[in-house]
Amino acid sequence: MSITLRNQVLKYFLLLVCIGLLALHLSVPINLTAVDIGRHIKNGELVLQGNSQVLYKNFYSFTYPDYPFINHHWFFGVISFVIFRMGGFEGLSVFYIFLLLITFLLAFDSARRYSGFNSGIFFSAAGLLLLVSRPEIRPEGFSVFFSALDFWLLQRFLQRSISERVLLIAIPIIQIFWVNTHIFFPMGPVLIGIFLWQGKLTGEGKERLKFLGRLLWLTVAVNCINPSGLWGMLTPFNIFKKFGYELAENQNIFFMIHRFGDSIIYKYYVAAAVALIAGMFLALRRDGAKALPLVVLGAFITMATFWVVRLIMPFGFLFIPLCAYFYSPYVKKAAAGIALAAAGTAMLILCGSIMPLHPQIGLMPRVNASADFFKQSGLRGPIFSNYDIGGYLIYHLGPQEKVFVDNRQEAFPPDFFQKVYIPMQEDAAVWKALSAKYAFNIIYFYRHDLTPWGQSFMIDRVQDPQWAPVFVDDYVIIFARRGGIDQGTVDRYELPKSMFKVS
């Protein structure tokens, strides 16, 4: 075998290793009690049945059922429900893995187009850990996919490998799907603006620049093609208001390093951000103003991810082609062919060593046991539930049983969390008053709620003579009110206090 052929085989082998490693780390079981996918499936089911209330109101809640709410990811629910009906949760897992693998290949090919196959593999391997930071099935996976697809199409247009006609058909269609699938859809027009700016700086012809300008306005306009029209289009600009409930995924990077110091992902992001920023300066020094558009894009995603860690995965997919552009001539000079392939291999080994492999698709074992118990034992609400488990209850019990709260901050007034939800878990007197007001029969609680009020609330209820624990497993604890409509279940299933301990 010649050296050239051997190098080619090695390069494609490394690409396959990248793909395989990414697939393995995306193969995580679904903890249905703590993620949103159950609610999305129910959304899709109801939308396809003609129920429009889930698009505009807090339909699943008995606390604020008429609170106005723009369901900005309703179409993700439709897609999820259709795939679920065809292949169950295993089918959803496989579909999502393939979606992100295609996204990875788009990012790799964009990197290859900037700096060649070898450095494309190198930066793709370097970004792998970032790409698996949030492997759960989420609508933002579509935002990452659409971002990578738009970037790839626009890059190819400026490189004259696709025509105006292809772009004119593809980009608006992508945007219509995007605006109805996830709230990050403004990234579509942003990317067109970035490449339009780059085209001006690199001397593109006037007609091609006019075309990109018209495409930009068309892409902005089609954002109105959603159930809420103009208000749906404007949702991203007002949804990130001050919520009454703080989520870890919306915190800044230093907060997460301080709180979860054992997790490598946040420190790795800092290292990747430093590498990307250094590349920006190198590109500006090399190309001057011509590098500004991609430098601005890199600075934007880096700063946004610093303030909101949920953006680490989108950052990772943009990190790959941007680094390839910023470092292109330096990587080619420093090491070519087999040397870069070796560096990529070393990076793969690094990623593999710090991300233990436990591949599995579908649901976690016995995650539906509590819902089965609830239905088989004949328990009835109203239910007091905590924030995390709302989507699980919507999937299993909705819309017949309404939830007290679920994990959609924007679907509840901020005061609800600060003046009702949190105080009733912290203060026994508030709990007593509000428990009577809402006439709770059941407490259905996700056991791994790490908030201080959630932990203390569970301890207090175990010791509360008015409430009897009737079910517990690795995910959930259920209490029934003594003397209520579920007293028969209490008599049959009450668990002894001796089985509970505080650790």
Coordinates of C-alpha atoms in Angstrom, one line a residue:
M1 CA 0.0 0.0 0.0
S2 CA 1.4 3.4 -1.0
I3 CA 2.0 6.1 1.6
T4 CA -0.6 8.3 0.0
L5 CA -3.3 5.6 0.1
R6 CA -2.3 4.7 3.7
N7 CA -2.8 8.3 4.7
Q8 CA -6.2 8.5 3.0
V9 CA -7.3 5.3 4.8
L10 CA -6.1 6.6 8.1
K11 CA -7.9 9.9 7.6
Y12 CA -11.3 8.3 6.8
F13 CA -10.8 5.9 9.7
L14 CA -10.3 8.8 12.1
L15 CA -13.5 10.4 10.8
L16 CA -15.4 7.2 11.4
V17 CA -13.9 7.0 14.9
C18 CA -15.2 10.5 15.5
I19 CA -18.6 9.6 14.3
G20 CA -18.7 6.4 16.4
L21 CA -17.4 8.1 19.5
L22 CA -20.0 10.8 19.2
A23 CA -22.8 8.3 18.6
L24 CA -21.8 6.3 21.7
H25 CA -21.8 9.3 23.9
L26 CA -25.2 10.5 22.6
S27 CA -26.6 7.0 23.4
V28 CA -27.9 7.9 26.8
P29 CA -31.1 6.5 28.4
I30 CA -34.0 8.9 28.8
N31 CA -34.9 9.8 32.4
L32 CA -38.5 10.6 31.6
T33 CA -39.2 11.9 35.1
A34 CA -36.8 14.8 34.7
V35 CA -36.8 15.8 31.0
D36 CA -39.2 17.6 28.7
I37 CA -39.7 15.0 26.0
G38 CA -42.9 13.5 27.5
R39 CA -44.6 16.9 27.4
H40 CA -43.4 17.4 23.8
I41 CA -44.9 14.1 22.8
K42 CA -48.2 15.0 24.4
N43 CA -48.1 18.4 22.6
G44 CA -47.7 16.7 19.3
E45 CA -50.6 14.2 20.0
L46 CA -53.0 17.0 21.0
V47 CA -52.0 19.3 18.0
L48 CA -52.6 16.5 15.6
Q49 CA -56.0 15.9 17.2
G50 CA -56.9 19.5 16.5
N51 CA -56.4 20.9 20.1
S52 CA -55.1 24.5 19.6
Q53 CA -55.1 25.5 23.3
V54 CA -51.7 24.0 23.8
L55 CA -50.4 26.6 21.3
Y56 CA -51.5 29.7 23.2
K57 CA -52.3 28.9 26.9
N58 CA -50.9 27.1 29.9
F59 CA -53.3 24.2 29.0
Y60 CA -51.8 21.6 31.3
S61 CA -52.0 23.5 34.6
F62 CA -54.8 23.9 37.1
T63 CA -53.1 26.8 38.8
Y64 CA -52.9 29.2 35.8
P65 CA -54.8 27.4 32.9
D66 CA -55.5 30.6 31.0
Y67 CA -52.1 32.2 31.4
P68 CA -51.0 33.4 27.9
F69 CA -48.2 31.2 26.6
I70 CA -46.7 31.0 23.1
N71 CA -45.7 27.4 22.4
H72 CA -42.6 28.2 20.3
H73 CA -41.6 24.6 19.9
W74 CA -44.9 23.0 19.0
F75 CA -43.7 21.4 15.8
F76 CA -40.9 19.6 17.6
G77 CA -43.8 18.0 19.5
V78 CA -45.4 16.9 16.3
I79 CA -42.2 15.4 15.0
S80 CA -41.6 13.7 18.4
F81 CA -45.1 12.2 18.5
V82 CA -44.9 10.9 14.9
I83 CA -41.5 9.2 15.5
F84 CA -42.7 7.9 18.9
R85 CA -45.8 6.3 17.4
M86 CA -43.5 4.6 14.8
G87 CA -40.6 3.5 17.0
G88 CA -41.3 4.3 20.6
F89 CA -38.6 5.9 22.8
E90 CA -36.0 3.8 21.2
G91 CA -36.9 5.3 17.8
L92 CA -36.7 8.8 19.3
S93 CA -33.3 8.1 20.6
V94 CA -32.0 6.8 17.3
F95 CA -33.6 9.7 15.3
Y96 CA -31.9 12.3 17.6
I97 CA -28.6 10.6 17.4
F98 CA -28.7 10.6 13.6
L99 CA -29.8 14.2 13.6
L100 CA -26.7 15.3 15.6
L101 CA -24.4 13.0 13.6
I102 CA -25.6 14.7 10.4
T103 CA -25.0 18.1 12.1
F104 CA -21.5 16.9 13.0
L105 CA -20.8 16.0 9.4
L106 CA -22.0 19.3 8.2
A107 CA -19.7 21.1 10.7
F108 CA -16.8 18.8 9.7
D109 CA -17.4 19.5 6.0
S110 CA -17.5 23.2 6.6
A111 CA -14.2 22.9 8.5
R112 CA -12.7 20.8 5.6
R113 CA -13.7 23.5 3.1
Y114 CA -11.8 26.1 5.0
S115 CA -8.6 24.2 5.8
G116 CA -8.6 20.7 4.4
F117 CA -9.5 17.2 5.5
N118 CA -6.7 16.8 8.2
S119 CA -7.4 19.9 10.2
G120 CA -11.1 19.3 9.7
I121 CA -10.7 16.0 11.6
F122 CA -8.5 17.7 14.2
F123 CA -10.9 20.4 15.1
S124 CA -13.9 18.0 14.9
A125 CA -12.1 15.8 17.4
A126 CA -11.3 18.8 19.6
G127 CA -15.0 19.7 19.7
L128 CA -16.4 16.3 20.5
L129 CA -16.6 16.8 24.3
L130 CA -18.6 20.1 23.7
L131 CA -21.0 18.3 21.4
V132 CA -22.2 15.8 24.1
S133 CA -22.7 18.3 26.9
R134 CA -26.5 18.0 26.6
P135 CA -27.3 14.7 25.0
E136 CA -31.0 14.6 26.1
I137 CA -33.6 14.8 23.3
R138 CA -34.4 18.5 23.1
P139 CA -35.8 20.9 20.5
E140 CA -32.5 22.8 20.6
G141 CA -31.0 19.9 18.7
F142 CA -32.9 21.1 15.7
S143 CA -31.5 24.6 16.2
V144 CA -28.0 23.2 16.1
F145 CA -28.8 21.2 13.0
F146 CA -30.4 24.2 11.2
S147 CA -27.4 26.4 12.2
A148 CA -24.9 23.9 10.8
L149 CA -27.0 23.5 7.6
D150 CA -27.4 27.2 7.0
F151 CA -23.7 27.8 7.6
W152 CA -22.8 25.0 5.2
L153 CA -25.1 26.2 2.5
L154 CA -24.0 29.9 2.8
Q155 CA -20.4 28.9 2.9
R156 CA -20.8 26.8 -0.3
F157 CA -22.6 29.7 -2.0
L158 CA -19.7 32.1 -1.4
Q159 CA -17.4 29.4 -2.6
R160 CA -19.5 29.1 -5.7
S161 CA -20.4 25.4 -5.3
I162 CA -24.1 25.8 -5.1
S163 CA -26.4 28.2 -7.0
E164 CA -28.7 31.0 -6.0
R165 CA -31.7 28.9 -6.8
V166 CA -30.7 26.2 -4.3
L167 CA -30.2 28.8 -1.6
L168 CA -33.5 30.6 -2.4
I169 CA -35.4 27.4 -2.0
A170 CA -33.6 25.8 0.9
I171 CA -33.0 28.7 3.4
P172 CA -36.6 30.0 3.7
I173 CA -38.0 26.4 4.0
I174 CA -35.4 25.7 6.7
Q175 CA -36.5 28.9 8.5
I176 CA -40.2 28.0 8.4
F177 CA -39.4 24.7 10.1
W178 CA -37.0 26.4 12.5
V179 CA -39.4 29.2 13.7
N180 CA -41.9 26.5 14.7
T181 CA -39.4 24.1 16.2
H182 CA -37.1 26.1 18.6
I183 CA -36.6 29.6 19.9
F184 CA -33.1 30.0 18.5
F185 CA -34.5 30.6 15.0
P186 CA -33.1 34.2 14.8
M187 CA -29.8 32.6 14.3
G188 CA -30.9 31.9 10.7
P189 CA -31.0 35.6 9.6
V190 CA -27.9 36.3 11.7
L191 CA -25.9 33.7 9.7
I192 CA -27.2 35.2 6.4
G193 CA -26.1 38.6 7.6
I194 CA -22.7 37.3 8.6
F195 CA -22.1 35.8 5.1
L196 CA -23.5 38.9 3.4
W197 CA -21.0 41.0 5.3
Q198 CA -18.2 38.6 4.5
G199 CA -19.2 38.7 0.8
K200 CA -19.0 42.5 0.8
L201 CA -15.5 42.4 2.3
T202 CA -14.2 39.7 0.0
G203 CA -15.4 41.5 -3.2
E204 CA -18.5 39.5 -4.2
G205 CA -20.3 40.9 -7.2
K206 CA -23.2 43.3 -6.7
E207 CA -25.8 41.0 -8.0
R208 CA -24.8 38.2 -5.6
L209 CA -24.8 40.6 -2.7
K210 CA -28.2 41.9 -3.7
F211 CA -29.4 38.3 -3.8
L212 CA -28.1 37.7 -0.3
G213 CA -29.8 40.9 0.9
R214 CA -33.2 39.9 -0.5
L215 CA -32.7 36.4 1.0
L216 CA -32.1 38.0 4.4
W217 CA -35.3 40.0 4.3
L218 CA -37.3 37.0 3.0
T219 CA -35.9 34.8 5.8
V220 CA -36.9 37.5 8.4
A221 CA -40.4 37.7 6.8
V222 CA -41.1 34.0 6.8
N223 CA -40.6 33.9 10.6
C224 CA -44.2 35.2 10.8
I225 CA -45.4 31.8 9.5
N226 CA -46.2 30.4 12.9
P227 CA -49.4 30.0 14.9
S228 CA -48.8 33.3 16.8
G229 CA -47.7 35.3 13.8
L230 CA -45.8 38.5 14.6
W231 CA -45.8 37.7 18.4
G232 CA -44.4 34.3 17.7
M233 CA -41.6 35.9 15.7
L234 CA -40.8 38.3 18.5
T235 CA -40.9 35.7 21.3
P236 CA -37.1 35.2 21.5
F237 CA -36.7 38.9 22.3
N238 CA -38.9 38.9 25.3
I239 CA -38.9 35.3 26.6
F240 CA -35.6 35.6 28.5
K241 CA -37.1 38.0 31.0
K242 CA -36.6 37.7 34.8
F243 CA -38.1 34.4 35.7
G244 CA -39.1 33.5 39.2
Y245 CA -37.2 30.2 39.1
E246 CA -33.5 29.9 38.4
L247 CA -32.2 27.0 36.3
A248 CA -28.7 25.6 36.3
E249 CA -28.7 25.6 32.5
N250 CA -29.2 29.3 32.4
Q251 CA -26.3 30.2 34.7
N252 CA -22.9 31.5 33.7
I253 CA -19.8 29.4 33.3
F254 CA -18.1 30.5 36.6
F255 CA -21.3 29.7 38.6
M256 CA -21.3 26.2 37.1
I257 CA -17.6 25.6 37.7
H258 CA -18.0 26.7 41.4
R259 CA -21.2 24.6 41.8
F260 CA -20.1 21.5 39.8
G261 CA -16.3 21.6 40.0
D262 CA -16.0 17.9 39.3
S263 CA -17.5 18.2 35.9
I264 CA -14.9 18.5 33.1
I265 CA -17.2 20.0 30.5
Y266 CA -17.2 23.6 31.9
K267 CA -13.5 23.7 32.2
Y268 CA -13.1 22.3 28.8
Y269 CA -15.4 25.0 27.4
V270 CA -13.1 27.6 28.9
A271 CA -10.1 26.0 27.2
A272 CA -12.0 25.8 23.9
A273 CA -13.1 29.5 24.3
V274 CA -9.5 30.6 24.9
A275 CA -8.4 28.7 21.8
L276 CA -11.2 30.2 19.7
I277 CA -10.4 33.7 20.9
A278 CA -6.7 33.3 20.2
G279 CA -7.7 32.1 16.7
M280 CA -9.7 35.3 16.2
F281 CA -6.7 37.5 16.8
L282 CA -4.6 35.4 14.5
A283 CA -7.2 35.7 11.7
L284 CA -7.5 39.4 12.2
R285 CA -3.8 39.8 12.0
R286 CA -3.7 37.6 8.9
D287 CA -6.8 38.7 6.9
G288 CA -7.6 42.1 8.5
A289 CA -11.2 43.3 8.0
K290 CA -12.0 40.2 5.8
A291 CA -12.0 38.1 9.0
L292 CA -14.3 40.4 10.9
P293 CA -17.6 38.6 10.1
L294 CA -16.5 35.2 11.3
V295 CA -14.7 36.8 14.3
V296 CA -17.9 38.6 15.3
L297 CA -19.8 35.3 15.0
G298 CA -17.2 33.6 17.1
A299 CA -17.2 36.4 19.7
F300 CA -21.0 36.3 19.9
I301 CA -21.4 32.6 20.5
T302 CA -18.4 32.6 22.9
M303 CA -19.9 35.4 25.1
A304 CA -23.4 34.0 24.9
T305 CA -22.2 30.6 26.1
F306 CA -20.2 32.2 28.9
W307 CA -23.4 33.7 30.2
V308 CA -25.7 30.8 29.5
V309 CA -24.1 27.3 29.7
R310 CA -27.0 25.6 27.9
L311 CA -25.3 27.0 24.7
I312 CA -22.2 24.8 25.1
M313 CA -23.4 22.3 22.5
P314 CA -24.3 25.0 19.8
F315 CA -20.9 26.6 20.6
G316 CA -19.2 23.2 20.0
F317 CA -20.7 22.9 16.5
L318 CA -19.7 26.4 15.5
F319 CA -16.3 25.9 17.2
I320 CA -15.3 23.3 14.5
P321 CA -15.6 25.4 11.3
L322 CA -14.6 28.7 12.9
C323 CA -11.4 27.2 14.4
A324 CA -10.6 25.6 11.0
Y325 CA -10.9 29.1 9.4
F326 CA -9.0 31.0 12.1
Y327 CA -6.1 28.5 12.2
S328 CA -6.1 27.3 8.6
P329 CA -2.6 28.4 7.4
Y330 CA -0.9 27.9 10.7
V331 CA -2.2 24.3 11.0
K332 CA -1.1 23.5 7.5
K333 CA 2.4 24.8 8.1
A334 CA 2.8 23.3 11.5
A335 CA 1.9 19.8 10.6
A336 CA 0.4 18.1 7.6
G337 CA -1.1 14.7 6.8
I338 CA 0.0 12.0 9.3
A339 CA 1.0 14.4 12.0
L340 CA -2.4 16.0 12.2
A341 CA -4.0 12.6 12.0
A342 CA -2.0 11.6 15.0
A343 CA -3.0 14.7 16.9
G344 CA -6.6 14.0 16.1
T345 CA -6.2 10.4 17.5
A346 CA -4.7 11.8 20.7
M347 CA -7.7 14.1 21.0
L348 CA -10.1 11.2 20.5
I349 CA -8.3 9.2 23.2
L350 CA -8.5 12.2 25.5
C351 CA -12.3 12.6 24.9
G352 CA -12.8 8.9 25.4
S353 CA -11.0 8.8 28.7
I354 CA -12.9 11.6 30.3
M355 CA -16.4 10.5 29.1
P356 CA -17.1 7.0 30.4
L357 CA -19.1 5.0 28.0
H358 CA -22.5 3.6 29.1
P359 CA -24.4 3.5 25.8
Q360 CA -28.1 2.8 25.9
I361 CA -31.1 4.0 24.0
G362 CA -34.8 4.3 25.0
L363 CA -36.0 4.7 28.6
M364 CA -34.1 4.2 31.9
P365 CA -35.1 1.0 33.6
R366 CA -38.6 1.0 35.3
V367 CA -38.9 4.8 34.9
N368 CA -42.6 4.4 34.4
A369 CA -43.3 2.4 37.5
S370 CA -44.7 5.3 39.5
A371 CA -47.2 6.3 36.7
D372 CA -48.3 2.7 36.4
F373 CA -48.9 2.5 40.2
F374 CA -50.8 5.8 40.1
K375 CA -53.2 4.6 37.4
Q376 CA -53.6 1.0 38.7
S377 CA -54.2 2.0 42.3
G378 CA -56.9 4.5 41.2
L379 CA -55.3 7.6 42.8
R380 CA -56.8 11.0 41.9
G381 CA -55.7 14.6 42.1
P382 CA -55.4 17.4 42.6
I383 CA -51.7 16.7 42.5
F384 CA -48.9 18.8 44.1
S385 CA -45.9 18.2 41.9
N386 CA -42.4 19.7 41.8
Y387 CA -40.9 21.6 38.8
D388 CA -38.9 18.7 37.4
I389 CA -41.6 16.1 37.1
G390 CA -44.2 18.2 35.4
G391 CA -43.5 16.9 31.9
Y392 CA -43.7 13.3 33.1
L393 CA -47.1 13.8 34.6
I394 CA -48.3 15.6 31.5
Y395 CA -47.2 12.6 29.4
H396 CA -48.8 10.0 31.6
L397 CA -51.8 11.7 33.1
G398 CA -52.6 14.7 31.0
P399 CA -54.7 16.4 30.0
Q400 CA -57.2 14.7 32.4
E401 CA -55.1 15.3 35.5
K402 CA -53.8 18.8 35.4
V403 CA -50.4 19.7 37.0
F404 CA -49.6 22.2 39.7
V405 CA -46.4 23.2 37.9
D406 CA -44.1 22.0 35.2
N407 CA -40.7 22.9 33.8
R408 CA -41.9 25.8 31.5
Q409 CA -40.9 29.0 33.3
E410 CA -42.6 31.2 30.8
A411 CA -45.9 29.5 31.3
F412 CA -46.3 30.8 34.8
P413 CA -46.1 34.3 36.3
P414 CA -42.8 35.0 38.0
D415 CA -44.6 35.7 41.3
F416 CA -46.0 32.2 41.3
F417 CA -42.5 30.7 41.9
Q418 CA -41.3 33.3 44.4
K419 CA -44.6 33.8 46.4
V420 CA -46.2 30.4 46.1
Y421 CA -44.2 27.5 44.8
I422 CA -40.9 28.0 46.8
P423 CA -42.5 29.3 50.1
M424 CA -44.9 26.4 50.3
Q425 CA -41.9 24.0 50.4
E426 CA -39.9 26.1 52.8
D427 CA -42.6 27.2 55.3
A428 CA -44.9 24.8 57.0
A429 CA -47.6 27.4 57.6
V430 CA -47.6 28.4 54.0
W431 CA -47.8 24.8 53.0
K432 CA -50.8 24.2 55.3
A433 CA -52.7 27.2 54.0
L434 CA -52.0 26.6 50.3
S435 CA -52.5 22.8 50.6
A436 CA -56.0 23.6 51.9
K437 CA -56.6 26.2 49.2
Y438 CA -55.8 23.8 46.3
A439 CA -57.2 20.7 48.1
F440 CA -54.3 18.5 47.2
N441 CA -55.0 14.8 47.5
I442 CA -51.6 13.6 46.1
I443 CA -48.0 14.8 46.3
Y444 CA -46.0 13.5 43.3
F445 CA -42.3 14.4 43.7
Y446 CA -39.1 13.8 41.8
R447 CA -36.7 12.6 44.4
H448 CA -33.6 14.0 42.9
D449 CA -34.8 17.6 43.2
L450 CA -31.5 19.2 44.4
T451 CA -33.1 22.5 45.5
P452 CA -32.8 23.1 49.3
W453 CA -36.5 23.7 49.5
G454 CA -37.3 20.5 47.6
Q455 CA -35.2 18.3 49.9
S456 CA -36.5 19.8 53.1
F457 CA -40.1 19.5 51.8
M458 CA -39.7 15.7 51.2
I459 CA -38.3 15.2 54.7
D460 CA -41.1 17.2 56.3
R461 CA -43.8 15.3 54.4
V462 CA -42.4 11.9 55.5
Q463 CA -42.8 13.1 59.1
D464 CA -46.1 14.8 58.5
P465 CA -49.1 12.8 60.0
Q466 CA -51.5 14.2 57.4
W467 CA -49.6 12.6 54.5
A468 CA -48.8 8.9 53.9
P469 CA -46.0 7.7 51.6
V470 CA -47.6 5.1 49.3
F471 CA -44.9 4.6 46.6
V472 CA -41.2 5.2 46.3
D473 CA -38.5 4.1 43.8
D474 CA -35.3 5.5 42.5
Y475 CA -37.0 8.4 40.7
V476 CA -40.2 9.3 42.6
I477 CA -42.0 9.5 45.9
I478 CA -45.8 9.6 46.1
F479 CA -47.8 10.7 49.1
A480 CA -51.6 10.4 49.6
R481 CA -53.5 12.6 52.0
R482 CA -54.9 10.7 55.0
G483 CA -58.7 10.8 55.3
G484 CA -59.1 11.9 51.7
I485 CA -60.6 10.2 48.6
D486 CA -57.6 8.0 48.4
Q487 CA -57.8 6.6 51.9
G488 CA -58.3 3.1 50.5
T489 CA -55.0 3.3 48.7
V490 CA -53.4 4.6 51.9
D491 CA -54.7 1.5 53.8
R492 CA -53.3 -0.8 51.2
Y493 CA -50.0 0.7 50.3
E494 CA -48.7 2.9 53.1
L495 CA -45.0 2.5 53.5
P496 CA -43.4 2.4 57.0
K497 CA -41.5 5.4 58.1
S498 CA -38.7 3.1 59.1
M499 CA -37.7 2.7 55.4
F500 CA -36.9 6.4 55.1
K501 CA -33.7 8.0 56.3
V502 CA -31.9 11.3 55.8
S503 CA -28.4 11.2 54.5

